[in-house]
């Protein structure tokens, strides 16, 4: 049985009690903590940045999964690595060409962090073909990046299936992650399509029993 990982999105947590919220996530045995960093330029929203990541990574040990929804992400790779990120995911749409992406991956690996790439709903998944085997993680957006609480876009399922097929056929490793509108029902569709990691924000944080919900989302 393939292991499914849950990555609660901090964006949906109660920012007035971050300490308690992160403790709840860890006690519920979530596998990753997902940080949705937004700059108000690449996406039409501003969320949080380095001080929050630093504060949490200095107190809590979980896989710190940083999703940079920002322009010029490479300007901040070192700062987020120093702030404790274990995975840094940038957006395909922010790089001018494949050479740039290859250089960014090298830079991230030199910083000792895993490299992820994310594609927006309008971006065709086939653009990732030359990057299979290069990136450690592929993040398929199932909503338009910028806001939590949106409705899942089923077109993401074909992208997950395509990535799973490509990785399988070419015997390459790489984690497939999905982000946006995940609930019990969409989690099942994504798992059936071949996803490894489910980013869950609003659906999870509105539940009172995190561990029960996390078990249910895994459909194990
Ligand atoms: C969009 C954000 C959201 C968030 C998850 O930019 O990345 O997708 O992580 O939010 P929910 O689970 O509430 O859709
Ligand atoms: Zn995200």
CSV table of N, CA and C in Angstrom, one decimal, residues 87-208:
chain,number,residue,atom,x,y,z
A,87,UNK,N,12.2,21.7,2.2
A,87,UNK,CA,11.8,21.7,0.8
A,87,UNK,C,11.5,23.1,0.4
A,88,UNK,N,12.0,23.5,-0.8
A,88,UNK,CA,11.6,24.9,-1.3
A,88,UNK,C,11.1,24.6,-2.7
A,89,UNK,N,9.8,25.0,-2.9
A,89,UNK,CA,9.1,24.8,-4.2
A,89,UNK,C,8.9,26.2,-4.8
A,90,UNK,N,9.4,26.4,-6.0
A,90,UNK,CA,9.2,27.6,-6.8
A,90,UNK,C,8.2,27.3,-7.9
A,91,UNK,N,7.7,28.4,-8.5
A,91,UNK,CA,6.8,28.2,-9.6
A,91,UNK,C,7.4,28.2,-11.0
A,92,UNK,N,7.0,27.2,-11.8
A,92,UNK,CA,7.5,27.1,-13.2
A,92,UNK,C,7.4,28.4,-13.9
A,93,UNK,N,6.3,29.1,-13.7
A,93,UNK,CA,5.9,30.3,-14.4
A,93,UNK,C,6.9,31.5,-14.1
A,94,UNK,N,7.7,31.3,-13.1
A,94,UNK,CA,8.6,32.5,-12.7
A,94,UNK,C,10.0,32.4,-13.3
A,95,UNK,N,10.2,31.2,-14.0
A,95,UNK,CA,11.6,31.0,-14.6
A,95,UNK,C,11.5,31.3,-16.1
A,96,UNK,N,12.6,31.9,-16.6
A,96,UNK,CA,12.5,32.3,-18.0
A,96,UNK,C,12.8,31.2,-19.0
A,97,UNK,N,13.5,30.1,-18.5
A,97,UNK,CA,13.7,29.0,-19.4
A,97,UNK,C,14.2,27.8,-18.5
A,98,UNK,N,14.4,26.6,-19.2
A,98,UNK,CA,14.8,25.4,-18.5
A,98,UNK,C,16.2,25.5,-17.9
A,99,UNK,N,17.1,26.3,-18.6
A,99,UNK,CA,18.4,26.4,-18.0
A,99,UNK,C,18.3,27.1,-16.6
A,100,UNK,N,17.5,28.1,-16.6
A,100,UNK,CA,17.3,28.8,-15.3
A,100,UNK,C,16.8,27.8,-14.2
A,101,UNK,N,15.9,27.0,-14.6
A,101,UNK,CA,15.3,26.0,-13.6
A,101,UNK,C,16.4,25.1,-13.1
A,102,UNK,N,17.2,24.6,-14.1
A,102,UNK,CA,18.3,23.7,-13.7
A,102,UNK,C,19.3,24.4,-12.8
A,103,UNK,N,19.6,25.6,-13.0
A,103,UNK,CA,20.5,26.4,-12.1
A,103,UNK,C,19.9,26.6,-10.8
A,104,UNK,N,18.6,26.8,-10.7
A,104,UNK,CA,17.9,27.0,-9.4
A,104,UNK,C,17.9,25.7,-8.6
A,105,UNK,N,17.7,24.6,-9.3
A,105,UNK,CA,17.7,23.3,-8.6
A,105,UNK,C,19.1,23.0,-8.0
A,106,UNK,N,20.1,23.3,-8.8
A,106,UNK,CA,21.5,23.1,-8.3
A,106,UNK,C,21.7,24.0,-7.1
A,107,UNK,N,21.3,25.2,-7.1
A,107,UNK,CA,21.5,26.2,-6.0
A,107,UNK,C,20.7,25.6,-4.8
A,108,UNK,N,19.5,25.1,-4.9
A,108,UNK,CA,18.8,24.6,-3.8
A,108,UNK,C,19.5,23.4,-3.2
A,109,UNK,N,20.0,22.5,-4.1
A,109,UNK,CA,20.7,21.3,-3.6
A,109,UNK,C,22.0,21.7,-2.9
A,110,UNK,N,22.6,22.7,-3.4
A,110,UNK,CA,23.9,23.2,-2.7
A,110,UNK,C,23.5,23.8,-1.3
A,111,UNK,N,22.3,24.3,-1.2
A,111,UNK,CA,21.9,24.8,0.1
A,111,UNK,C,21.4,23.7,1.1
A,112,UNK,N,21.4,22.5,0.5
A,112,UNK,CA,21.0,21.4,1.4
A,112,UNK,C,19.5,21.2,1.5
A,113,UNK,N,18.7,21.7,0.6
A,113,UNK,CA,17.3,21.6,0.6
A,113,UNK,C,16.8,20.8,-0.6
A,114,UNK,N,15.6,20.2,-0.5
A,114,UNK,CA,15.0,19.5,-1.6
A,114,UNK,C,14.4,20.6,-2.5
A,115,UNK,N,14.4,20.3,-3.8
A,115,UNK,CA,13.8,21.3,-4.8
A,115,UNK,C,12.5,20.8,-5.4
A,116,UNK,N,11.5,21.7,-5.3
A,116,UNK,CA,10.2,21.4,-5.8
A,116,UNK,C,9.8,22.5,-6.9
A,117,UNK,N,9.0,22.0,-7.8
A,117,UNK,CA,8.5,23.0,-8.8
A,117,UNK,C,7.0,22.8,-8.9
A,118,UNK,N,6.3,24.0,-9.0
A,118,UNK,CA,4.8,24.0,-9.0
A,118,UNK,C,4.3,24.6,-10.3
A,119,UNK,N,3.2,24.0,-10.8
A,119,UNK,CA,2.5,24.6,-12.0
A,119,UNK,C,1.1,25.1,-11.7
A,120,UNK,N,0.8,26.2,-12.2
A,120,UNK,CA,-0.6,26.8,-12.0
A,120,UNK,C,-1.6,26.0,-12.9
A,121,UNK,N,-2.9,26.1,-12.6
A,121,UNK,CA,-3.9,25.4,-13.4
A,121,UNK,C,-3.7,25.6,-14.9
A,122,UNK,N,-3.4,26.8,-15.3
A,122,UNK,CA,-3.3,27.1,-16.8
A,122,UNK,C,-2.1,26.5,-17.4
A,123,UNK,N,-1.1,26.1,-16.6
A,123,UNK,CA,0.2,25.6,-17.2
A,123,UNK,C,0.1,24.1,-17.6
A,124,UNK,N,0.4,23.8,-18.8
A,124,UNK,CA,0.4,22.4,-19.2
A,124,UNK,C,1.4,21.5,-18.5
A,125,UNK,N,1.0,20.3,-18.0
A,125,UNK,CA,1.9,19.5,-17.3
A,125,UNK,C,3.1,19.0,-18.1
A,126,UNK,N,2.9,19.0,-19.4
A,126,UNK,CA,4.0,18.5,-20.3
A,126,UNK,C,5.3,19.3,-20.2
A,127,UNK,N,5.1,20.6,-19.8
A,127,UNK,CA,6.3,21.4,-19.7
A,127,UNK,C,7.4,20.9,-18.7
A,128,UNK,N,6.9,19.9,-17.8
A,128,UNK,CA,7.8,19.4,-16.8
A,128,UNK,C,8.6,18.2,-17.3
A,129,UNK,N,8.3,17.7,-18.6
A,129,UNK,CA,9.0,16.5,-19.1
A,129,UNK,C,10.5,16.6,-19.0
A,130,UNK,N,11.1,17.7,-19.4
A,130,UNK,CA,12.6,17.7,-19.3
A,130,UNK,C,13.1,17.8,-17.8
A,131,UNK,N,12.2,18.0,-16.9
A,131,UNK,CA,12.6,18.2,-15.5
A,131,UNK,C,12.4,17.0,-14.7
A,132,UNK,N,11.8,15.9,-15.3
A,132,UNK,CA,11.6,14.7,-14.5
A,132,UNK,C,13.0,14.1,-14.2
A,133,UNK,N,13.2,13.7,-12.9
A,133,UNK,CA,14.5,13.2,-12.5
A,133,UNK,C,15.4,14.3,-12.1
A,134,UNK,N,15.0,15.5,-12.3
A,134,UNK,CA,15.8,16.7,-11.8
A,134,UNK,C,15.3,17.2,-10.5
A,135,UNK,N,13.9,17.4,-10.5
A,135,UNK,CA,13.3,17.9,-9.3
A,135,UNK,C,13.0,16.8,-8.3
A,136,UNK,N,13.0,17.2,-7.0
A,136,UNK,CA,12.6,16.2,-6.0
A,136,UNK,C,11.1,16.1,-5.8
A,137,UNK,N,10.4,17.2,-6.2
A,137,UNK,CA,9.0,17.3,-5.9
A,137,UNK,C,8.2,18.1,-7.0
A,138,UNK,N,7.0,17.6,-7.4
A,138,UNK,CA,6.2,18.3,-8.4
A,138,UNK,C,4.9,18.7,-7.7
A,139,UNK,N,4.6,19.9,-7.6
A,139,UNK,CA,3.4,20.4,-7.0
A,139,UNK,C,2.4,20.9,-8.0
A,140,UNK,N,1.3,20.1,-8.1
A,140,UNK,CA,0.2,20.5,-9.0
A,140,UNK,C,-0.8,21.3,-8.3
A,141,UNK,N,-1.0,22.5,-8.8
A,141,UNK,CA,-2.0,23.4,-8.2
A,141,UNK,C,-3.4,23.0,-8.7
A,142,UNK,N,-4.3,22.7,-7.7
A,142,UNK,CA,-5.7,22.3,-8.1
A,142,UNK,C,-6.6,23.5,-7.8
A,143,UNK,N,-6.1,24.7,-7.5
A,143,UNK,CA,-6.8,25.9,-7.5
A,143,UNK,C,-5.9,27.0,-8.1
A,144,UNK,N,-6.4,28.2,-8.4
A,144,UNK,CA,-5.6,29.3,-8.8
A,144,UNK,C,-4.8,29.8,-7.6
A,145,UNK,N,-3.5,29.8,-7.6
A,145,UNK,CA,-2.8,30.2,-6.4
A,145,UNK,C,-3.1,31.6,-5.9
A,146,UNK,N,-3.1,31.7,-4.5
A,146,UNK,CA,-3.4,33.0,-3.9
A,146,UNK,C,-4.3,33.0,-2.7
A,147,UNK,N,-5.2,32.0,-2.7
A,147,UNK,CA,-6.2,32.0,-1.6
A,147,UNK,C,-6.6,30.6,-1.2
A,148,UNK,N,-6.8,30.4,0.1
A,148,UNK,CA,-7.3,29.1,0.5
A,148,UNK,C,-8.8,29.1,0.4
A,149,UNK,N,-9.4,28.0,0.6
A,149,UNK,CA,-10.9,27.8,0.7
A,149,UNK,C,-11.5,27.8,-0.7
A,150,UNK,N,-10.7,27.6,-1.8
A,150,UNK,CA,-11.3,27.6,-3.1
A,150,UNK,C,-11.8,26.1,-3.5
A,151,UNK,N,-12.5,26.0,-4.6
A,151,UNK,CA,-13.0,24.7,-5.0
A,151,UNK,C,-12.0,24.0,-5.9
A,152,UNK,N,-11.9,22.7,-5.6
A,152,UNK,CA,-10.9,21.9,-6.4
A,152,UNK,C,-11.2,21.9,-7.9
A,153,UNK,N,-10.1,22.0,-8.7
A,153,UNK,CA,-10.3,21.9,-10.1
A,153,UNK,C,-9.9,20.5,-10.6
A,154,UNK,N,-10.9,19.7,-11.1
A,154,UNK,CA,-10.6,18.3,-11.5
A,154,UNK,C,-9.5,18.1,-12.5
A,155,UNK,N,-9.3,19.2,-13.3
A,155,UNK,CA,-8.2,19.1,-14.4
A,155,UNK,C,-6.9,18.7,-13.7
A,156,UNK,N,-6.7,18.9,-12.4
A,156,UNK,CA,-5.5,18.6,-11.7
A,156,UNK,C,-5.2,17.1,-11.8
A,157,UNK,N,-6.3,16.3,-11.8
A,157,UNK,CA,-6.2,14.9,-11.7
A,157,UNK,C,-5.5,14.3,-13.0
A,158,UNK,N,-5.7,14.8,-14.1
A,158,UNK,CA,-5.0,14.4,-15.4
A,158,UNK,C,-3.5,14.7,-15.2
A,159,UNK,N,-3.2,15.8,-14.6
A,159,UNK,CA,-1.8,16.2,-14.5
A,159,UNK,C,-1.1,15.2,-13.5
A,160,UNK,N,-1.8,14.9,-12.4
A,160,UNK,CA,-1.2,13.9,-11.5
A,160,UNK,C,-1.0,12.6,-12.1
A,161,UNK,N,-2.0,12.1,-12.9
A,161,UNK,CA,-1.9,10.8,-13.6
A,161,UNK,C,-0.7,10.9,-14.6
A,162,UNK,N,-0.6,12.0,-15.3
A,162,UNK,CA,0.5,12.1,-16.3
A,162,UNK,C,1.8,12.0,-15.6
A,163,UNK,N,2.0,12.7,-14.5
A,163,UNK,CA,3.3,12.7,-13.8
A,163,UNK,C,3.6,11.3,-13.2
A,164,UNK,N,2.6,10.7,-12.7
A,164,UNK,CA,2.8,9.3,-12.1
A,164,UNK,C,3.2,8.4,-13.2
A,165,UNK,N,2.5,8.4,-14.4
A,165,UNK,CA,2.9,7.6,-15.5
A,165,UNK,C,4.3,7.8,-16.0
A,166,UNK,N,4.6,9.1,-16.1
A,166,UNK,CA,6.0,9.4,-16.6
A,166,UNK,C,7.1,9.0,-15.7
A,167,UNK,N,6.8,9.2,-14.4
A,167,UNK,CA,7.8,8.8,-13.4
A,167,UNK,C,8.0,7.3,-13.4
A,168,UNK,N,6.8,6.6,-13.5
A,168,UNK,CA,6.8,5.1,-13.5
A,168,UNK,C,7.5,4.6,-14.7
A,169,UNK,N,7.2,5.1,-15.9
A,169,UNK,CA,7.8,4.6,-17.2
A,169,UNK,C,9.3,4.8,-17.2
A,170,UNK,N,9.7,6.0,-16.7
A,170,UNK,CA,11.1,6.3,-16.8
A,170,UNK,C,11.9,5.9,-15.6
A,171,UNK,N,11.2,5.2,-14.7
A,171,UNK,CA,11.8,4.7,-13.4
A,171,UNK,C,12.5,5.8,-12.7
A,172,UNK,N,11.9,7.0,-12.7
A,172,UNK,CA,12.5,8.1,-12.0
A,172,UNK,C,11.8,8.3,-10.6
A,173,UNK,N,12.5,8.9,-9.7
A,173,UNK,CA,11.9,9.2,-8.4
A,173,UNK,C,11.4,10.7,-8.5
A,174,UNK,N,10.6,11.0,-7.5
A,174,UNK,CA,10.1,12.4,-7.4
A,174,UNK,C,8.7,12.3,-6.7
A,175,UNK,N,8.5,13.2,-5.8
A,175,UNK,CA,7.2,13.2,-5.1
A,175,UNK,C,6.2,14.1,-5.8
A,176,UNK,N,4.9,13.6,-5.9
A,176,UNK,CA,3.9,14.4,-6.5
A,176,UNK,C,3.0,14.9,-5.4
A,177,UNK,N,2.8,16.2,-5.4
A,177,UNK,CA,2.0,16.9,-4.3
A,177,UNK,C,0.9,17.7,-5.0
A,178,UNK,N,-0.3,17.8,-4.3
A,178,UNK,CA,-1.4,18.6,-4.9
A,178,UNK,C,-1.8,19.6,-3.8
A,179,UNK,N,-2.3,20.7,-4.3
A,179,UNK,CA,-2.5,21.8,-3.4
A,179,UNK,C,-3.8,22.6,-3.8
A,180,UNK,N,-4.8,22.5,-2.9
A,180,UNK,CA,-6.0,23.4,-3.2
A,180,UNK,C,-7.3,22.6,-3.3
A,181,UNK,N,-8.2,23.0,-2.4
A,181,UNK,CA,-9.5,22.4,-2.4
A,181,UNK,C,-9.6,20.9,-2.0
A,182,UNK,N,-8.6,20.5,-1.2
A,182,UNK,CA,-8.6,19.1,-0.8
A,182,UNK,C,-9.5,18.8,0.4
A,183,UNK,N,-10.4,17.8,0.2
A,183,UNK,CA,-11.3,17.4,1.3
A,183,UNK,C,-11.3,15.9,1.2
A,184,UNK,N,-12.2,15.2,1.9
A,184,UNK,CA,-12.2,13.7,1.8
A,184,UNK,C,-12.4,13.2,0.4
A,185,UNK,N,-13.3,13.8,-0.3
A,185,UNK,CA,-13.7,13.3,-1.6
A,185,UNK,C,-12.6,13.6,-2.6
A,186,UNK,N,-12.1,14.8,-2.7
A,186,UNK,CA,-11.0,15.2,-3.6
A,186,UNK,C,-9.7,14.5,-3.3
A,187,UNK,N,-9.5,14.2,-2.0
A,187,UNK,CA,-8.3,13.5,-1.6
A,187,UNK,C,-8.3,12.1,-2.2
A,188,UNK,N,-9.4,11.5,-2.1
A,188,UNK,CA,-9.5,10.1,-2.7
A,188,UNK,C,-9.2,10.1,-4.2
A,189,UNK,N,-9.8,11.1,-4.9
A,189,UNK,CA,-9.5,11.2,-6.4
A,189,UNK,C,-8.0,11.4,-6.7
A,190,UNK,N,-7.4,12.2,-5.8
A,190,UNK,CA,-6.0,12.5,-6.1
A,190,UNK,C,-5.1,11.3,-5.7
A,191,UNK,N,-5.5,10.6,-4.7
A,191,UNK,CA,-4.7,9.4,-4.3
A,191,UNK,C,-4.9,8.3,-5.4
A,192,UNK,N,-6.1,8.2,-5.9
A,192,UNK,CA,-6.3,7.2,-7.0
A,192,UNK,C,-5.6,7.6,-8.3
A,193,UNK,N,-5.3,8.9,-8.4
A,193,UNK,CA,-4.6,9.4,-9.6
A,193,UNK,C,-3.1,9.3,-9.5
A,194,UNK,N,-2.6,9.0,-8.2
A,194,UNK,CA,-1.2,8.7,-8.0
A,194,UNK,C,-0.5,9.8,-7.2
A,195,UNK,N,-1.1,10.6,-6.5
A,195,UNK,CA,-0.5,11.6,-5.7
A,195,UNK,C,0.2,11.0,-4.5
A,196,UNK,N,1.3,11.7,-4.0
A,196,UNK,CA,2.0,11.3,-2.8
A,196,UNK,C,1.6,12.1,-1.6
A,197,UNK,N,1.5,13.5,-1.8
A,197,UNK,CA,1.4,14.4,-0.7
A,197,UNK,C,0.1,15.3,-1.0
A,198,UNK,N,-0.7,15.4,0.0
A,198,UNK,CA,-1.9,16.2,-0.1
A,198,UNK,C,-1.8,17.4,0.8
A,199,UNK,N,-1.8,18.6,0.2
A,199,UNK,CA,-1.8,19.9,1.0
A,199,UNK,C,-3.3,20.1,1.4
A,200,UNK,N,-3.5,20.3,2.7
A,200,UNK,CA,-4.9,20.5,3.1
A,200,UNK,C,-4.9,21.7,4.0
A,201,UNK,N,-5.8,22.7,3.6
A,201,UNK,CA,-5.9,23.9,4.5
A,201,UNK,C,-7.2,24.0,5.1
A,202,UNK,N,-8.2,24.6,4.5
A,202,UNK,CA,-9.4,25.0,5.2
A,202,UNK,C,-10.2,23.7,5.6
A,203,UNK,N,-10.2,22.7,4.8
A,203,UNK,CA,-10.9,21.5,5.2
A,203,UNK,C,-10.4,20.9,6.6
A,204,UNK,N,-9.1,20.9,6.7
A,204,UNK,CA,-8.5,20.3,8.0
A,204,UNK,C,-8.7,21.3,9.1
A,205,UNK,N,-8.4,22.5,9.0
A,205,UNK,CA,-8.4,23.4,10.1
A,205,UNK,C,-9.8,23.8,10.7
A,206,UNK,N,-10.8,23.4,9.9
A,206,UNK,CA,-12.2,23.6,10.5
A,206,UNK,C,-12.7,22.4,11.3
A,207,UNK,N,-11.9,21.3,11.2
A,207,UNK,CA,-12.3,20.1,12.0
A,207,UNK,C,-11.8,20.2,13.4
A,208,UNK,N,-12.5,19.6,14.3
A,208,UNK,CA,-12.1,19.6,15.7
A,208,UNK,C,-11.1,18.5,16.0
